[in-house]
Tab-separated table of C-alpha atoms and ligand atoms in Angstrom:
chain	number	residue	atom	x	y	z
Y	16	MET	CA	-22.094	78.861	-19.629
Y	17	SER	CA	-22.800	75.483	-17.961
Y	18	LYS	CA	-25.155	75.284	-14.969
Y	19	LYS	CA	-22.219	74.453	-12.680
Y	20	ALA	CA	-20.090	77.352	-13.963
Y	21	LYS	CA	-23.050	79.728	-13.536
Y	22	ALA	CA	-23.629	78.608	-9.928
Y	23	GLU	CA	-19.900	78.984	-9.223
Y	24	SER	CA	-19.711	82.506	-10.587
Y	25	GLU	CA	-22.922	83.430	-8.702
Y	26	MET	CA	-21.343	82.137	-5.509
Y	27	MET	CA	-18.283	84.318	-6.129
Y	28	LEU	CA	-20.471	87.391	-6.756
Y	29	LYS	CA	-22.385	86.736	-3.528
Y	30	LEU	CA	-19.159	86.406	-1.589
Y	31	VAL	CA	-17.578	89.561	-3.036
Y	32	SER	CA	-20.799	91.456	-2.313
Y	33	LEU	CA	-21.040	90.185	1.275
Y	34	ALA	CA	-17.345	90.929	1.814
Y	35	LYS	CA	-17.912	94.559	0.855
Y	36	ARG	CA	-21.335	95.021	2.473
Y	37	ARG	CA	-20.183	93.704	5.839
Y	38	GLY	CA	-16.674	95.189	5.899
Y	39	PHE	CA	-14.487	92.165	5.214
Y	40	ILE	CA	-12.816	93.212	1.943
Y	41	PHE	CA	-13.183	96.439	-0.060
Y	42	PRO	CA	-11.861	97.301	-3.521
Y	43	SER	CA	-8.782	99.442	-2.860
Y	44	SER	CA	-8.804	103.190	-3.652
Y	45	GLU	CA	-12.486	102.925	-4.519
Y	46	ILE	CA	-13.289	106.653	-4.319
Y	47	TYR	CA	-10.746	107.148	-7.134
Y	48	GLY	CA	-12.328	104.460	-9.281
Y	49	GLY	CA	-10.335	101.654	-7.666
Y	50	PHE	CA	-6.953	100.221	-8.667
Y	51	ALA	CA	-7.159	96.940	-10.531
Y	52	ASN	CA	-6.739	93.795	-8.437
Y	53	THR	CA	-5.908	95.565	-5.199
Y	54	TRP	CA	-8.027	94.962	-2.118
Y	55	ASP	CA	-8.284	96.383	1.380
Y	56	TYR	CA	-9.225	94.309	4.412
Y	57	GLY	CA	-11.952	96.217	6.223
Y	58	PRO	CA	-12.755	96.222	9.961
Y	59	LEU	CA	-14.004	92.617	9.942
Y	60	GLY	CA	-11.521	91.362	7.353
Y	61	VAL	CA	-8.529	92.539	9.358
Y	62	GLU	CA	-9.882	90.701	12.439
Y	63	LEU	CA	-10.372	87.474	10.455
Y	64	LYS	CA	-6.949	87.764	8.832
Y	65	ASN	CA	-5.222	88.537	12.140
Y	66	ASN	CA	-6.995	85.602	13.799
Y	67	ILE	CA	-5.656	83.290	11.082
Y	68	LYS	CA	-2.129	84.663	11.427
Y	69	ARG	CA	-2.320	84.454	15.238
Y	70	MET	CA	-3.556	80.863	15.103
Y	71	TRP	CA	-0.702	79.998	12.734
Y	72	TRP	CA	1.962	81.628	14.961
Y	73	GLN	CA	0.529	79.970	18.055
Y	74	ARG	CA	0.432	76.557	16.422
Y	75	PHE	CA	3.773	76.562	14.598
Y	76	VAL	CA	5.988	78.931	16.615
Y	77	HIS	CA	4.810	79.192	20.246
Y	78	GLY	CA	3.244	75.724	20.156
Y	79	ARG	CA	6.529	73.967	19.291
Y	80	GLY	CA	9.948	73.801	20.879
Y	81	ASP	CA	11.861	73.720	17.594
Y	82	MET	CA	10.846	76.994	15.944
Y	83	VAL	CA	11.962	80.622	16.103
Y	84	GLY	CA	10.420	83.643	14.404
Y	85	LEU	CA	11.754	86.347	12.116
Y	86	ASP	CA	10.462	89.644	10.735
Y	87	ALA	CA	12.872	90.667	7.975
Y	88	SER	CA	12.789	93.696	5.701
Y	89	ILE	CA	11.025	93.634	2.356
Y	90	LEU	CA	13.882	95.416	0.565
Y	91	MET	CA	16.999	93.253	0.587
Y	92	ASN	CA	20.419	93.453	-1.034
Y	93	PRO	CA	19.795	92.705	-4.757
Y	94	LYS	CA	22.517	90.025	-4.621
Y	95	VAL	CA	20.004	87.924	-2.656
Y	96	TRP	CA	17.915	87.545	-5.811
Y	97	ALA	CA	20.905	86.683	-7.963
Y	98	ALA	CA	21.867	83.955	-5.475
Y	99	SER	CA	18.330	82.584	-5.043
Y	100	GLY	CA	17.837	82.292	-8.793
Y	101	HIS	CA	14.921	84.729	-8.897
Y	102	LEU	CA	16.685	87.137	-11.277
Y	103	ALA	CA	17.243	84.361	-13.811
Y	104	ASN	CA	14.310	82.029	-13.224
Y	105	PHE	CA	11.387	83.812	-11.601
Y	106	THR	CA	9.601	84.348	-14.876
Y	107	ASP	CA	6.244	83.545	-16.445
Y	108	PRO	CA	5.767	82.981	-20.187
Y	109	LEU	CA	3.802	85.871	-21.659
Y	110	VAL	CA	2.000	86.619	-24.930
Y	111	ASP	CA	0.324	89.870	-26.017
Y	112	CYS	CA	-2.525	90.344	-28.446
Y	113	LYS	CA	-1.423	92.724	-31.236
Y	114	LYS	CA	-5.028	93.840	-31.761
Y	115	CYS	CA	-6.754	94.226	-28.365
Y	116	LYS	CA	-3.440	94.585	-26.455
Y	117	LYS	CA	-4.547	92.073	-23.788
Y	118	ARG	CA	-1.806	90.136	-22.081
Y	119	PHE	CA	-1.994	86.407	-21.277
Y	120	ARG	CA	0.031	83.720	-19.517
Y	121	ALA	CA	1.026	81.397	-22.348
Y	122	ASP	CA	0.937	78.350	-20.059
Y	123	HIS	CA	-2.619	79.251	-18.928
Y	124	LEU	CA	-3.825	79.587	-22.542
Y	125	LEU	CA	-2.381	76.183	-23.384
Y	126	ALA	CA	-3.683	74.543	-20.211
Y	127	ALA	CA	-7.190	75.782	-21.119
Y	128	GLN	CA	-6.811	73.775	-24.342
Y	129	GLY	CA	-5.494	70.699	-22.495
Y	130	ILE	CA	-1.916	71.127	-23.771
Y	131	LYS	CA	1.229	70.973	-21.658
Y	132	PRO	CA	4.303	71.762	-23.782
Y	133	ASP	CA	7.673	72.764	-22.359
Y	134	LEU	CA	7.651	76.508	-23.004
Y	135	GLY	CA	11.265	76.774	-21.842
Y	136	THR	CA	12.602	74.791	-24.786
Y	137	MET	CA	10.081	76.007	-27.367
Y	138	LYS	CA	11.627	77.738	-30.414
Y	139	GLU	CA	8.384	78.911	-31.984
Y	140	SER	CA	4.852	79.294	-30.587
Y	141	PRO	CA	2.610	76.297	-31.282
Y	142	LYS	CA	-0.477	76.889	-33.422
Y	143	GLU	CA	-2.672	76.962	-30.279
Y	144	LEU	CA	-0.830	80.116	-29.201
Y	145	LYS	CA	-1.312	82.186	-32.356
Y	146	ILE	CA	-4.861	83.551	-31.922
Y	147	CYS	CA	-6.166	85.783	-29.118
Y	148	PRO	CA	-8.977	83.976	-27.236
Y	149	GLU	CA	-10.718	87.304	-26.553
Y	150	CYS	CA	-10.794	89.063	-29.952
Y	151	GLY	CA	-9.285	86.613	-32.469
Y	152	GLY	CA	-6.334	88.965	-33.116
Y	153	GLU	CA	-2.776	87.783	-33.670
Y	154	LEU	CA	-0.671	86.911	-30.607
Y	155	THR	CA	3.015	87.833	-30.240
Y	156	SER	CA	5.563	85.056	-29.734
Y	157	VAL	CA	6.220	83.883	-26.173
Y	158	ARG	CA	8.437	86.106	-24.008
Y	159	LYS	CA	9.770	85.514	-20.519
Y	160	PHE	CA	8.564	88.099	-18.022
Y	161	ASN	CA	10.298	88.495	-14.629
Y	162	LEU	CA	7.718	88.812	-11.876
Y	163	MET	CA	9.812	90.818	-9.431
Y	164	PHE	CA	8.832	94.434	-8.783
Y	165	LYS	CA	11.804	96.662	-9.482
Y	166	THR	CA	12.350	99.942	-7.674
Y	167	PHE	CA	15.140	102.427	-7.019
Y	168	VAL	CA	16.620	103.034	-3.598
Y	169	GLY	CA	17.659	106.639	-3.002
Y	170	PRO	CA	17.454	109.663	-5.300
Y	171	LEU	CA	19.281	108.254	-8.352
Y	172	GLU	CA	17.286	106.144	-10.770
Y	173	ASP	CA	20.208	104.265	-12.303
Y	174	GLU	CA	21.269	100.601	-12.383
Y	175	SER	CA	23.337	100.921	-9.185
Y	176	ALA	CA	20.179	101.932	-7.265
Y	177	VAL	CA	17.983	99.053	-8.446
Y	178	ALA	CA	16.326	97.005	-5.706
Y	179	TYR	CA	13.426	94.544	-5.679
Y	180	LEU	CA	10.393	94.070	-3.469
Y	181	ARG	CA	10.761	90.528	-2.130
Y	182	PRO	CA	8.719	88.005	-4.137
Y	183	GLU	CA	8.668	85.552	-1.194
Y	184	THR	CA	9.450	85.834	2.504
Y	185	ALA	CA	11.558	82.655	2.354
Y	186	GLN	CA	14.932	84.075	1.325
Y	187	ALA	CA	15.407	86.114	4.511
Y	188	MET	CA	15.274	82.870	6.509
Y	189	PHE	CA	18.332	81.633	4.571
Y	190	VAL	CA	20.127	84.984	4.521
Y	191	ASP	CA	19.668	85.346	8.315
Y	192	PHE	CA	20.430	81.676	9.002
Y	193	LYS	CA	23.891	82.414	10.459
Y	194	ASN	CA	22.593	85.242	12.655
Y	195	VAL	CA	19.819	83.026	13.971
Y	196	ILE	CA	22.054	80.084	14.914
Y	197	ASP	CA	24.716	82.423	16.387
Y	198	SER	CA	22.196	84.319	18.515
Y	199	THR	CA	19.772	81.647	19.699
Y	200	ARG	CA	20.054	78.210	21.263
Y	201	THR	CA	18.190	76.260	18.661
Y	202	GLY	CA	18.429	72.501	18.781
Y	203	PHE	CA	18.505	70.524	15.565
Y	204	PRO	CA	16.419	70.043	13.497
Y	205	PHE	CA	14.784	73.443	13.836
Y	206	GLY	CA	12.776	75.928	11.817
Y	207	ILE	CA	12.520	79.657	11.175
Y	208	ALA	CA	9.040	81.072	10.656
Y	209	GLN	CA	7.974	84.364	9.166
Y	210	VAL	CA	4.752	86.146	8.245
Y	211	GLY	CA	4.900	89.077	5.871
Y	212	LYS	CA	4.127	90.752	2.591
Y	213	ALA	CA	5.458	89.574	-0.746
Y	214	PHE	CA	5.092	91.185	-4.161
Y	215	ARG	CA	4.830	89.713	-7.649
Y	216	ASN	CA	4.047	91.570	-10.839
Y	217	GLU	CA	1.532	88.914	-11.890
Y	218	ILE	CA	0.546	88.979	-15.573
Y	219	THR	CA	-2.999	87.817	-14.937
Y	220	PRO	CA	-4.106	88.650	-11.410
Y	221	GLY	CA	-7.743	87.990	-10.576
Y	222	ASN	CA	-10.422	85.874	-8.950
Y	223	PHE	CA	-10.894	88.418	-6.159
Y	224	THR	CA	-7.981	88.094	-3.696
Y	225	PHE	CA	-6.774	84.759	-5.097
Y	226	ARG	CA	-4.021	86.131	-7.328
Y	227	THR	CA	-2.865	89.641	-6.503
Y	228	ARG	CA	0.366	91.541	-6.916
Y	229	GLU	CA	0.719	92.328	-3.219
Y	230	PHE	CA	-0.060	89.522	-0.813
Y	231	GLU	CA	0.998	87.998	2.453
Y	232	GLN	CA	2.709	84.697	3.172
Y	233	MET	CA	3.296	82.577	6.266
Y	234	GLU	CA	6.417	80.517	5.618
Y	235	ILE	CA	8.648	78.090	7.459
Y	236	GLU	CA	12.123	76.956	6.487
Y	237	TYR	CA	12.736	73.774	8.454
Y	238	PHE	CA	16.391	72.704	8.590
Y	239	VAL	CA	17.150	68.967	8.682
Y	240	ARG	CA	19.939	66.508	7.959
Y	241	GLU	CA	19.857	65.293	4.361
Y	242	GLN	CA	19.099	61.691	5.354
Y	243	ASP	CA	16.009	62.830	7.314
Y	244	TRP	CA	14.286	64.872	4.632
Y	245	GLN	CA	11.567	62.311	3.797
Y	246	LYS	CA	10.598	61.892	7.437
Y	247	TYR	CA	10.194	65.638	7.916
Y	248	PHE	CA	8.450	66.098	4.575
Y	249	GLU	CA	5.780	63.664	5.820
Y	250	HIS	CA	5.695	65.425	9.185
Y	251	TRP	CA	4.951	68.783	7.551
Y	252	LEU	CA	2.450	67.314	5.141
Y	253	ASN	CA	0.566	66.014	8.139
Y	254	GLU	CA	0.834	69.387	9.936
Y	255	MET	CA	-0.605	71.092	6.866
Y	256	LYS	CA	-3.501	68.620	6.742
Y	257	GLU	CA	-4.328	69.385	10.363
Y	258	TRP	CA	-4.065	73.128	9.712
Y	259	VAL	CA	-6.540	72.898	6.844
Y	260	GLU	CA	-8.989	71.135	9.188
Y	261	ALA	CA	-8.513	73.843	11.825
Y	262	LEU	CA	-9.530	76.427	9.202
Y	263	GLY	CA	-12.836	74.612	8.789
Y	264	LEU	CA	-12.169	73.461	5.195
Y	265	LYS	CA	-13.873	70.188	4.343
Y	266	ALA	CA	-11.499	67.306	3.543
Y	267	GLU	CA	-13.349	66.635	0.264
Y	268	ASP	CA	-12.559	70.185	-0.944
Y	269	VAL	CA	-8.807	69.857	-0.386
Y	270	PHE	CA	-6.413	68.012	-2.700
Y	271	TYR	CA	-2.769	67.042	-2.353
Y	272	HIS	CA	-1.186	67.332	-5.764
Y	273	GLU	CA	2.209	65.705	-6.205
Y	274	ILE	CA	4.121	67.869	-8.703
Y	275	GLU	CA	5.683	65.870	-11.511
Y	276	ALA	CA	9.475	65.835	-11.747
Y	277	GLU	CA	9.602	67.905	-14.971
Y	278	ASP	CA	7.415	70.637	-13.430
Y	279	LEU	CA	9.403	71.105	-10.208
Y	280	ALA	CA	10.903	74.540	-9.453
Y	281	HIS	CA	14.651	74.781	-10.039
Y	282	TYR	CA	15.396	74.365	-6.306
Y	283	SER	CA	12.992	71.537	-5.484
Y	284	LYS	CA	13.320	67.736	-5.448
Y	285	ARG	CA	9.756	67.136	-4.264
Y	286	THR	CA	6.749	69.458	-4.062
Y	287	VAL	CA	3.154	68.857	-3.063
Y	288	ASP	CA	0.674	71.599	-3.910
Y	289	ILE	CA	-2.248	71.769	-1.528
Y	290	GLU	CA	-5.249	72.733	-3.635
Y	291	PHE	CA	-8.745	73.876	-2.687
Y	292	ASN	CA	-12.070	73.801	-4.493
Y	293	PHE	CA	-12.570	77.552	-4.915
Y	294	PRO	CA	-15.857	78.577	-6.579
Y	295	PHE	CA	-13.871	79.426	-9.753
Y	296	GLY	CA	-12.196	76.000	-9.795
Y	297	ARG	CA	-9.630	73.893	-8.022
Y	298	ASP	CA	-6.423	75.868	-7.494
Y	299	GLU	CA	-3.352	76.179	-5.299
Y	300	LEU	CA	-3.874	77.100	-1.676
Y	301	TYR	CA	-0.490	76.199	-0.163
Y	302	GLY	CA	2.731	74.398	-1.044
Y	303	LEU	CA	5.211	72.048	0.560
Y	304	ALA	CA	8.664	71.723	-0.994
Y	305	TYR	CA	11.907	69.902	-0.304
Y	306	ARG	CA	14.401	72.626	-1.257
Y	307	THR	CA	17.495	70.460	-0.596
Y	308	ASP	CA	20.575	72.514	0.439
Y	309	TYR	CA	20.191	74.661	-2.679
Y	310	ASP	CA	19.496	77.997	-0.974
Y	311	LEU	CA	22.097	77.830	1.794
Y	312	ASN	CA	24.740	76.713	-0.727
Y	313	GLN	CA	23.829	79.492	-3.142
Y	314	HIS	CA	23.976	82.166	-0.423
Y	315	ALA	CA	27.254	80.744	0.904
Y	316	LYS	CA	28.684	80.947	-2.620
Y	317	PHE	CA	27.416	84.457	-3.402
Y	318	SER	CA	28.166	85.975	0.033
Y	319	GLY	CA	31.445	84.143	0.733
Y	320	GLN	CA	30.134	83.284	4.235
Y	321	ASP	CA	30.159	79.897	5.931
Y	322	LEU	CA	26.529	78.811	6.265
Y	323	GLN	CA	27.163	75.408	7.796
Y	324	TYR	CA	25.630	74.204	11.027
Y	325	THR	CA	27.974	72.802	13.676
Y	326	ASP	CA	26.672	69.942	15.780
Y	327	PRO	CA	27.432	71.094	19.374
Y	328	GLU	CA	28.159	67.545	20.567
Y	329	THR	CA	30.226	66.094	17.742
Y	330	ASN	CA	31.490	69.346	16.164
Y	331	GLU	CA	30.431	67.902	12.830
Y	332	LYS	CA	29.818	70.661	10.257
Y	333	PHE	CA	27.231	70.329	7.528
Y	334	VAL	CA	24.928	72.359	5.313
Y	335	PRO	CA	21.360	71.589	6.397
Y	336	HIS	CA	18.683	70.569	3.925
Y	337	VAL	CA	15.369	72.368	3.958
Y	338	ILE	CA	11.696	71.427	4.045
Y	339	GLU	CA	9.540	74.448	3.239
Y	340	PRO	CA	5.841	74.509	4.079
Y	341	THR	CA	4.319	77.740	2.753
Y	342	TRP	CA	0.885	79.254	3.294
Y	343	GLY	CA	-0.720	82.233	1.538
Y	344	VAL	CA	-2.545	84.428	4.060
Y	345	ASP	CA	-4.953	85.937	1.524
Y	346	ARG	CA	-5.783	82.544	0.031
Y	347	SER	CA	-6.396	81.274	3.577
Y	348	VAL	CA	-8.856	84.119	4.189
Y	349	LEU	CA	-10.561	83.480	0.847
Y	350	ALA	CA	-10.857	79.721	1.465
Y	351	VAL	CA	-12.222	80.359	4.972
Y	352	LEU	CA	-14.819	82.777	3.560
Y	353	VAL	CA	-15.833	80.246	0.885
Y	354	ALA	CA	-16.093	77.371	3.381
Y	355	ALA	CA	-17.988	79.451	5.938
Y	356	TYR	CA	-20.675	80.725	3.530
Y	357	HIS	CA	-24.046	79.026	4.059
Y	358	GLU	CA	-27.572	79.791	2.955
Y	359	GLU	CA	-30.282	78.153	5.042
Y	360	ALA	CA	-34.050	78.318	5.369
Y	361	ALA	CA	-34.903	79.902	8.730
Y	362	PRO	CA	-38.252	80.681	10.414
Y	363	THR	CA	-39.297	84.332	10.772
Y	364	ALA	CA	-41.132	85.825	13.773
Y	365	ASP	CA	-44.460	85.688	11.855
Y	366	GLY	CA	-44.196	81.956	11.138
Y	367	LYS	CA	-42.875	82.201	7.552
Y	368	THR	CA	-39.480	81.089	6.352
Y	369	GLU	CA	-36.695	83.176	4.862
Y	370	THR	CA	-33.202	82.537	3.620
Y	371	ARG	CA	-30.643	83.131	6.301
Y	372	ILE	CA	-27.057	83.776	5.206
Y	373	VAL	CA	-24.690	82.572	7.881
Y	374	MET	CA	-20.902	82.564	7.932
Y	375	LYS	CA	-20.026	79.446	9.901
Y	376	PHE	CA	-16.446	80.386	10.741
Y	377	PRO	CA	-14.590	78.174	13.193
Y	378	LYS	CA	-15.498	79.953	16.427
Y	379	LYS	CA	-11.956	81.108	17.242
Y	380	LEU	CA	-11.543	82.701	13.804
Y	381	ALA	CA	-14.765	84.737	13.829
Y	382	PRO	CA	-14.106	88.496	13.673
Y	383	TYR	CA	-16.423	89.026	16.649
Y	384	GLN	CA	-16.882	86.182	19.088
Y	385	VAL	CA	-19.767	87.699	21.016
Y	386	ALA	CA	-22.429	90.309	20.207
Y	387	VAL	CA	-24.144	92.142	23.059
Y	388	LEU	CA	-27.641	93.176	21.974
Y	389	PRO	CA	-29.871	95.007	24.467
Y	390	LEU	CA	-33.518	94.721	23.355
Y	391	SER	CA	-34.102	98.436	23.904
Y	392	LYS	CA	-32.010	101.605	23.980
Y	393	LYS	CA	-33.583	102.576	27.318
Y	394	ASP	CA	-31.173	103.670	30.030
Y	395	GLU	CA	-32.032	100.892	32.477
Y	396	LEU	CA	-30.957	98.253	29.930
Y	397	LYS	CA	-27.854	100.243	29.001
Y	398	GLU	CA	-26.847	100.242	32.657
Y	399	LEU	CA	-26.778	96.466	32.555
Y	400	SER	CA	-25.569	95.777	29.025
Y	401	GLN	CA	-22.708	98.281	28.695
Y	402	PRO	CA	-20.737	97.109	31.775
Y	403	LEU	CA	-21.417	93.517	30.700
Y	404	ALA	CA	-19.988	94.226	27.220
Y	405	GLN	CA	-16.941	95.891	28.805
Y	406	ALA	CA	-16.386	92.913	31.131
Y	407	LEU	CA	-16.640	90.514	28.183
Y	408	ARG	CA	-14.097	92.566	26.184
Y	409	GLN	CA	-11.422	91.429	28.655
Y	410	HIS	CA	-11.887	87.843	27.354
Y	411	PHE	CA	-13.470	87.964	23.893
Y	412	SER	CA	-13.788	90.208	20.863
Y	413	VAL	CA	-17.150	91.869	21.410
Y	414	HIS	CA	-19.557	93.810	19.229
Y	415	TYR	CA	-22.205	96.024	20.872
Y	416	ASP	CA	-25.343	96.882	18.905
Y	417	GLU	CA	-28.558	98.410	20.240
Y	418	THR	CA	-30.328	99.632	17.099
Y	419	GLN	CA	-32.911	97.920	14.825
Y	420	SER	CA	-35.217	94.981	15.568
Y	421	ILE	CA	-33.652	91.980	17.255
Y	422	GLY	CA	-34.478	89.804	14.216
Y	423	ARG	CA	-32.485	92.093	11.918
Y	424	ARG	CA	-29.640	92.278	14.378
Y	425	TYR	CA	-29.476	88.458	14.544
Y	426	ARG	CA	-29.393	88.288	10.724
Y	427	ARG	CA	-26.548	90.792	10.656
Y	428	GLN	CA	-24.562	88.831	13.234
Y	429	ASP	CA	-25.211	85.620	11.249
Y	430	GLU	CA	-23.825	87.290	8.122
Y	431	ILE	CA	-20.639	88.310	9.899
Y	432	GLY	CA	-20.371	84.924	11.607
Y	433	THR	CA	-20.596	85.924	15.277
Y	434	PRO	CA	-20.870	82.612	17.180
Y	435	TYR	CA	-22.839	83.941	20.180
Y	436	CYS	CA	-25.402	86.738	20.589
Y	437	LEU	CA	-26.359	87.892	24.081
Y	438	THR	CA	-29.695	89.668	24.432
Y	439	ILE	CA	-30.517	91.714	27.477
Y	440	ASP	CA	-34.255	92.267	28.055
Y	441	PHE	CA	-36.350	93.863	30.783
Y	442	GLU	CA	-36.610	90.508	32.566
Y	443	SER	CA	-32.782	90.642	32.871
Y	444	LEU	CA	-33.257	93.471	35.396
Y	445	ASN	CA	-35.129	91.045	37.651
Y	446	ASP	CA	-33.385	87.712	37.096
Y	447	GLN	CA	-29.872	89.060	36.363
Y	448	ALA	CA	-29.710	86.685	33.382
Y	449	VAL	CA	-29.324	87.072	29.604
Y	450	THR	CA	-30.358	84.994	26.612
Y	451	ILE	CA	-27.467	83.474	24.648
Y	452	ARG	CA	-28.169	82.427	21.068
Y	453	ASP	CA	-25.963	79.969	19.211
Y	454	ARG	CA	-25.182	81.046	15.614
Y	455	ASP	CA	-25.301	77.563	14.091
Y	456	THR	CA	-28.210	75.926	15.910
Y	457	MET	CA	-30.102	79.182	16.683
Y	458	LYS	CA	-30.918	77.599	20.056
Y	459	GLN	CA	-31.267	80.005	22.951
Y	460	GLU	CA	-30.314	79.540	26.589
Y	461	ARG	CA	-30.893	81.712	29.640
Y	462	VAL	CA	-27.619	82.235	31.547
Y	463	LYS	CA	-26.965	84.166	34.778
Y	464	ILE	CA	-24.876	87.281	34.120
Y	465	ASP	CA	-22.171	86.277	36.594
Y	466	GLU	CA	-21.817	82.923	34.818
Y	467	VAL	CA	-21.634	84.315	31.277
Y	468	VAL	CA	-17.821	84.519	31.012
Y	469	ASN	CA	-17.300	80.911	32.101
Y	470	TYR	CA	-20.219	79.724	29.970
Y	471	LEU	CA	-18.678	81.306	26.864
Y	472	LYS	CA	-15.118	80.235	27.713
Y	473	ALA	CA	-16.319	76.641	27.851
Y	474	LYS	CA	-17.989	77.074	24.450
Y	475	PHE	CA	-14.760	78.369	22.868
Y	476	ASP	CA	-12.565	75.749	24.507
Y	477	GLY	CA	-11.166	73.483	21.817
Y	478	ASN	CA	-13.096	75.268	19.038
E	231	GAP	N1	8.703	80.315	-0.838
E	231	GAP	C1	7.941	79.487	-1.715
E	231	GAP	C2	6.884	80.207	-2.412
E	231	GAP	O1	6.802	81.428	-2.379
E	231	GAP	P1	4.798	79.889	-3.929
E	231	GAP	O2	4.026	78.651	-4.252
E	231	GAP	O3	5.268	80.712	-5.067
E	231	GAP	O4	6.003	79.390	-3.045
E	231	GAP	C3	3.531	80.303	-1.714
E	231	GAP	O5	3.939	80.791	-2.959
E	231	GAP	C4	2.084	80.652	-1.429
E	231	GAP	O6	1.888	82.060	-1.539
E	231	GAP	C5	1.085	80.061	-2.443
E	231	GAP	O7	0.769	78.722	-2.119
E	231	GAP	C6	-0.088	80.992	-2.274
E	231	GAP	O8	-0.850	80.650	-1.147
E	231	GAP	C7	0.586	82.332	-2.019
E	231	GAP	N2	0.670	83.140	-3.271
E	231	GAP	C8	1.583	83.024	-4.251
E	231	GAP	N3	1.374	83.925	-5.222
E	231	GAP	C9	0.276	84.632	-4.851
E	231	GAP	C10	-0.447	85.720	-5.439
E	231	GAP	N4	-0.062	86.282	-6.583
E	231	GAP	N5	-1.534	86.191	-4.789
E	231	GAP	C11	-1.917	85.657	-3.598
E	231	GAP	N6	-1.261	84.643	-2.995
E	231	GAP	C12	-0.172	84.132	-3.603
């Protein structure tokens, strides 16, 4: 293993360990031995994830005049997936090892060898796809594997009861298009936004939460006139760049990958993948696609409904074209964790130095914004610190901790990324002031208790 690869896998191990130790992400069903590639967001993880989703909704739904929201069901009429093309096209090429029974994505095996053949037109596996990379056994020929999770609705497990867990949130925005324009006063162009779970029976999940079978998406279908698609494609590309900055990801770790014409999905005329330097390599974070009028036309054809938009001024009818920016929630959380992780040399109380692990989350995304840390558990300090914590809870997410040495408590708060720690000491009883420590600079300031809320509000403003 190269030095770089070793450092990258060490970084991933550190992150997975911190995520578990501090309650961000746990292996799912762990007391039963776990369940491969499933993860649970713990008390801090759910706060971080919700903060990301809230920031997204604020920015792209409440923060704009041309967007409405939707929360559609995961189980939809199976005809949706015939119309969208998922039943026919949502497949990955798969090979199995006849000896060790491991399963691989054929395109991934070839990419690892620097080869990019068109697996769709291939009659026979190329020689690079004959031998298992794990055990040297013989590989089967390439098969197409549909990624949708199949289930049965109701008591009968026959073909008429088959339904699918949605593999993307997007389709509901097209299927509900008519209901949305009939029930709301959207102008034009306008978008529909949705946040929700999606499911894909991935052949090779892995890299922690990067590729899982159950995940969450934040998607927008933005409806435009055909002649305007380029303008709005650029608009959304720019919005996505600004979003990535707001997450605290460094510009040099983010890449905008123009997908080549022959690799575009069946519905897309232009796609840009937004990629991030994860510790395990550069890979897809988000996507931006011009989906043309493909989806609305398909659903109009399969449902027999008119899915045109009528211009209220001219009465002109047309099928809108669609720009689709899409964001993975779990990949956002993972990228934010990666970008926030820092190891720094910090002085100890006895004049030595130690390594401090600090999660430098953007302040508004931190699971706890403020920690209230009385220096002692004595009642007179409690009488001051507990009402202060309660008052702060009306404005910020607050963590209260009165056990262990203050040094250890600071280290803990650094590891969970709390931007501000308030310590209450015996002097606070006299001067009615607390010490506020900044996570990133470790500088401390004495602030009067009745000024604390405004002091902190100013710190969070614009951050
Ligand atoms: N509606 C378009 C669409 O679903 P996609 O590129 O297949 O496009 C969008 O998925 C985003 O969803 C990805 O950019 C990624 O962030 C996230 N995503 C896709 N598959 C995932 C998986 N198996 N695990 C975690 N996130 C996934």
